[in-house]
PDB file of C-alpha atoms in Angstrom:
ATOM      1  CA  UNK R   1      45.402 -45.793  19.590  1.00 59.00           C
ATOM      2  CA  UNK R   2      43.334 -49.251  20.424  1.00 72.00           C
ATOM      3  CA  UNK R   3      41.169 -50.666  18.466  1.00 72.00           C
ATOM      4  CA  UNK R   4      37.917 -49.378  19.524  1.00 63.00           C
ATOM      5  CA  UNK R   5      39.658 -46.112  18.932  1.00 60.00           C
ATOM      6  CA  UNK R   6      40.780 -46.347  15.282  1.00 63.00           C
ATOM      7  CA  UNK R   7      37.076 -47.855  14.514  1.00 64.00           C
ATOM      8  CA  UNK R   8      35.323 -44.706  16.354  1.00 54.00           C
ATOM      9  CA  UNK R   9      37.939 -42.337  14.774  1.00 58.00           C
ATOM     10  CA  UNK R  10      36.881 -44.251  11.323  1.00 63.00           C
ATOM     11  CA  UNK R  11      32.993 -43.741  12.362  1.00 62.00           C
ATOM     12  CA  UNK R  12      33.266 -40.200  13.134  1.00 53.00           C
ATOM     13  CA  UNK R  13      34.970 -39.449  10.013  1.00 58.00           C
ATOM     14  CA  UNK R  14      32.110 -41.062   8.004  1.00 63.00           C
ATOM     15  CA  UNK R  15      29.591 -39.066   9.831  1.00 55.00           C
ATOM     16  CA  UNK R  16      32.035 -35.793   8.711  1.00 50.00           C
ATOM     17  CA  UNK R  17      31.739 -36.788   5.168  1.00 57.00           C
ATOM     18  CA  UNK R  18      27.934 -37.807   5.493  1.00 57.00           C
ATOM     19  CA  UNK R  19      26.959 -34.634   7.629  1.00 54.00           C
ATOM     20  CA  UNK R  20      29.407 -31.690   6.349  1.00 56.00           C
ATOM     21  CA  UNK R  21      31.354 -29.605   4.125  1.00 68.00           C
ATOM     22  CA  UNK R  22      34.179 -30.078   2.251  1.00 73.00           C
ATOM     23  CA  UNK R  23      35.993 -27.113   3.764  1.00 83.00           C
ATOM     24  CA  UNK R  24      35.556 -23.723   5.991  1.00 91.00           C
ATOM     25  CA  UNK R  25      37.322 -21.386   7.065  1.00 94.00           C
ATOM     26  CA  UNK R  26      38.002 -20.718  10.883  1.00 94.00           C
ATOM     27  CA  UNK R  27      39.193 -17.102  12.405  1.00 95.00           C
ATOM     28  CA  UNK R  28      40.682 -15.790  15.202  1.00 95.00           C
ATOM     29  CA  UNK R  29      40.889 -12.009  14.698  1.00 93.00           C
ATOM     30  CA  UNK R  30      43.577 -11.930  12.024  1.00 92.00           C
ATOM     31  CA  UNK R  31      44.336 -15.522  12.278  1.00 93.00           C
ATOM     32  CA  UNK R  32      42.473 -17.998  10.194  1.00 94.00           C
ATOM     33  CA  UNK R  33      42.834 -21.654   9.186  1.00 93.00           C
ATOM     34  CA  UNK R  34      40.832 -23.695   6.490  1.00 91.00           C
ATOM     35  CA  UNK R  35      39.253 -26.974   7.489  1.00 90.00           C
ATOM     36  CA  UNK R  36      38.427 -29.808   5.904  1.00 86.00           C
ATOM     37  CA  UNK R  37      35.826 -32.661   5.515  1.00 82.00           C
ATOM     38  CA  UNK R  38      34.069 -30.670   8.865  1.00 87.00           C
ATOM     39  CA  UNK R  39      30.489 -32.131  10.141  1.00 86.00           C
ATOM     40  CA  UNK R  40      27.549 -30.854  11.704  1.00 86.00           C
ATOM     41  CA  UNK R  41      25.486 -30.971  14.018  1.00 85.00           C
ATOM     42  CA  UNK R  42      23.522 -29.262  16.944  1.00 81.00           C
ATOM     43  CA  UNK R  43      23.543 -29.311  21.063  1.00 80.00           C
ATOM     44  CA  UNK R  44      20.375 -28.401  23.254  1.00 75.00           C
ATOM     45  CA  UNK R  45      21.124 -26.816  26.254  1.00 69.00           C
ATOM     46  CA  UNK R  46      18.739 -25.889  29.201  1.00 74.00           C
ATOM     47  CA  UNK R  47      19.365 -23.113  31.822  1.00 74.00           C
ATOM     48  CA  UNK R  48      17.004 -22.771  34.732  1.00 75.00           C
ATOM     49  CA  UNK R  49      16.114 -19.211  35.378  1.00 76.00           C
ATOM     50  CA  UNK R  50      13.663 -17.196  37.637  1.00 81.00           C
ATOM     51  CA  UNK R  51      10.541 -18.461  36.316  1.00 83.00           C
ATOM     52  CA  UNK R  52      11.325 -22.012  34.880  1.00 81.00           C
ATOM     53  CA  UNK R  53      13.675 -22.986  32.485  1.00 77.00           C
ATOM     54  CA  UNK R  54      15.477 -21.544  29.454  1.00 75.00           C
ATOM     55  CA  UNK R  55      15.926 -23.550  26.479  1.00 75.00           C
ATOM     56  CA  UNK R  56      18.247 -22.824  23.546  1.00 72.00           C
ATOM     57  CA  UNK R  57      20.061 -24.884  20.537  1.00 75.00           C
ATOM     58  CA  UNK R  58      23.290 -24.198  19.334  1.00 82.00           C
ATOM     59  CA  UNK R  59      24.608 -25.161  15.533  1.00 89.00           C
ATOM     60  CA  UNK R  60      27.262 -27.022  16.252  1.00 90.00           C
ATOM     61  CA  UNK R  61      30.629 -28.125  13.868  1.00 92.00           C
ATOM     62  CA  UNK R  62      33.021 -31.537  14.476  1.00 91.00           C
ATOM     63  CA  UNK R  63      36.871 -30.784  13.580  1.00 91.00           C
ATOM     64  CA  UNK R  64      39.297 -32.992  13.306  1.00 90.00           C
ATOM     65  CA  UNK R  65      41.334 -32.078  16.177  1.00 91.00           C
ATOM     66  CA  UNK R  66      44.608 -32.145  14.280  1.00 91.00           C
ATOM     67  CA  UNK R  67      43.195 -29.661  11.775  1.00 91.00           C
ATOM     68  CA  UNK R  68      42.867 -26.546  14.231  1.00 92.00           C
ATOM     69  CA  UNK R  69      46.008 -24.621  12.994  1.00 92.00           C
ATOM     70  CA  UNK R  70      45.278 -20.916  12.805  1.00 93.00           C
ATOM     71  CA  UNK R  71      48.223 -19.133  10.766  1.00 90.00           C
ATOM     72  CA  UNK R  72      48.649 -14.783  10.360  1.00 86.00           C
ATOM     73  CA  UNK R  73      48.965 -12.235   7.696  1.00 81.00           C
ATOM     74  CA  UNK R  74      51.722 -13.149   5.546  1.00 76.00           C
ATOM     75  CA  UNK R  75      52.078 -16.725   6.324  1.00 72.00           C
ATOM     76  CA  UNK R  76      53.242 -16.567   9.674  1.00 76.00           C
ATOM     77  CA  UNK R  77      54.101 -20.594  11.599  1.00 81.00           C
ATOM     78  CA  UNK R  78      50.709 -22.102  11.876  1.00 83.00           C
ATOM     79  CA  UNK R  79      49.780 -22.497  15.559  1.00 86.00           C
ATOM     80  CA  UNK R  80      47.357 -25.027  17.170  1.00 89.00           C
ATOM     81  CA  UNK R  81      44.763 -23.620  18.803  1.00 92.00           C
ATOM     82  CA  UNK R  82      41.669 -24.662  20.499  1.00 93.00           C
ATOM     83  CA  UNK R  83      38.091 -22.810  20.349  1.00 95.00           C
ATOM     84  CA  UNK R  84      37.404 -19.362  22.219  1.00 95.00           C
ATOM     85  CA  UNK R  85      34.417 -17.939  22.269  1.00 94.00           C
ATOM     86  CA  UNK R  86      34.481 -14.695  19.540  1.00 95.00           C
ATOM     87  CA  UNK R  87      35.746 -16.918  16.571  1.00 97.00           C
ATOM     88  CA  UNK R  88      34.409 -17.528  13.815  1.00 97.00           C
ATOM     89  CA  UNK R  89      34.026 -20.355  10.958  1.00 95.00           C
ATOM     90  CA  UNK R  90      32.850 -19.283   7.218  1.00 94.00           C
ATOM     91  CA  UNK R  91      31.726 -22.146   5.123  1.00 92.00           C
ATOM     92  CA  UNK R  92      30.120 -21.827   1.686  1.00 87.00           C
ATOM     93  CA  UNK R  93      27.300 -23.829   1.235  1.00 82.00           C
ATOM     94  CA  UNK R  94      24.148 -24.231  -1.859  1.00 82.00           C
ATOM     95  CA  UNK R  95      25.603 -20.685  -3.567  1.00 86.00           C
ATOM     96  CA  UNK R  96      25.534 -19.132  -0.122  1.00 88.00           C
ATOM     97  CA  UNK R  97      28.222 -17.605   2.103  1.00 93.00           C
ATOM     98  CA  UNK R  98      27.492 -18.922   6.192  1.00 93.00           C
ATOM     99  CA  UNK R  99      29.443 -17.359   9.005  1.00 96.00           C
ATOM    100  CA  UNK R 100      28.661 -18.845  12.519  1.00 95.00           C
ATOM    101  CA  UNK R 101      30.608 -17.103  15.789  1.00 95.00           C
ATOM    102  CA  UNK R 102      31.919 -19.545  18.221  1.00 95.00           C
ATOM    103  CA  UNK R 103      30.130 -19.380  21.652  1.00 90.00           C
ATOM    104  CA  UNK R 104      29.841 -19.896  25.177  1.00 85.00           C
ATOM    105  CA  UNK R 105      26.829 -21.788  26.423  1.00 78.00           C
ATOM    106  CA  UNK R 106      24.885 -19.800  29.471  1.00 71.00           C
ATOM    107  CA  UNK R 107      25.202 -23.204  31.310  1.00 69.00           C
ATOM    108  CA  UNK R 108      28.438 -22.677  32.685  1.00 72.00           C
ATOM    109  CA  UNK R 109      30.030 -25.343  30.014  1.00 79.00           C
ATOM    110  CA  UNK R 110      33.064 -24.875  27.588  1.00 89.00           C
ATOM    111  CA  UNK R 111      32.503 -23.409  24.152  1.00 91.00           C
ATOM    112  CA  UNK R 112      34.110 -26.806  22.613  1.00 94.00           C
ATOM    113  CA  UNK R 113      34.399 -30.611  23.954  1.00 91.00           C
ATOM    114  CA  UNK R 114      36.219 -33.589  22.534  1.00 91.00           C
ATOM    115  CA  UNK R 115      33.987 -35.850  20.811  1.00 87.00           C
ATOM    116  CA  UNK R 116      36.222 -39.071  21.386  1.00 85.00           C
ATOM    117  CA  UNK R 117      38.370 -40.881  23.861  1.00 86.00           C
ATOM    118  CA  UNK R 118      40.913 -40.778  21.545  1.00 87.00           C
ATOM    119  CA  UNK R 119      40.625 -37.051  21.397  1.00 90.00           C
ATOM    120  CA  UNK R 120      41.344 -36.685  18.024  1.00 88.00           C
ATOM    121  CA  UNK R 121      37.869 -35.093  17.104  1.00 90.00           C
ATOM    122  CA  UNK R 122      36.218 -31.721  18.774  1.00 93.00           C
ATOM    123  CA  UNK R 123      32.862 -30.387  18.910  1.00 92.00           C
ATOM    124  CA  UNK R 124      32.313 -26.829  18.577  1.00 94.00           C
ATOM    125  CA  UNK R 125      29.532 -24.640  19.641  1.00 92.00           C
ATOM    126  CA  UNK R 126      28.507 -21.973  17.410  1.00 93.00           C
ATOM    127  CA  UNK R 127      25.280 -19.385  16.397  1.00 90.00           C
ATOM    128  CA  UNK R 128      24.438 -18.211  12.973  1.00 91.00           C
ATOM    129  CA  UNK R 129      25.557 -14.777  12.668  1.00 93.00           C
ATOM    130  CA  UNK R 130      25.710 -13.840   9.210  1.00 92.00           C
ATOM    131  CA  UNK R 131      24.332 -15.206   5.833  1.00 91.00           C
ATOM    132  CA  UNK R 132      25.736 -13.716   2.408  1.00 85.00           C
TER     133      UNK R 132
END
């Protein structure tokens, strides 16, 4: 990686730390993986429909690329994966349980995007779904 890339890597992993939670779990049907050090942040997102436009904001998470390794029941090989829309990502923050579902924005986009040149950091779109 160049330069520029290790410093933006080094930024973006600052704004984790600054931004985040210290770990989450992500699922894929039986699948799941736990993250670490994973940011947040949020993505507005404007459709035009019949009678002017639709506006909507989605809660968004930044994973260190090299972290998305989903493994199965009884400890099957871990396999990197990217984001599909249906997943989902439990984190446990102030006491309180938080599961958001990966999604699909009505825009026509991708459910995820790299963050960096370097690629080593992705952006996933997600909605609240279920507080415990």
């Amino acid at each position: 990686m160049s330069a520029f890339g290790n410093q933006l890597a080094g930024a973006l992993a600052t704004l984790r730390e600054a931004t985040g939670v210290d770990s989450g779990v992500y699922r894929r049907g039986v699948q799941s993986g736990t993250l670490l050090n994973v940011g947040q942040g949020r993505s507005m997102f404007e459709v035009a429909v019949a009678f002017g436009v639709e506006r909507f904001e989605s809660h968004d998470w930044l994973i260190q690329a090299d972290q998305l390794r989903l493994t199965g029941p009884g400890g099957s090989a871990a396999v990197d994966v990217t984001p599909e829309p249906g997943d989902t990502f439990t984190v446990l923050m102030n006491g309180q349980t938080f599961t958001y579902e990966v999604l699909l924005p009505n825009t026509g986009g991708s459910c995820w995007s790299y963050s960096d040149t370097g690629r080593s950091q992705i952006r996933v779109h997600t909605k609240l779904v279920g507080v415990v």
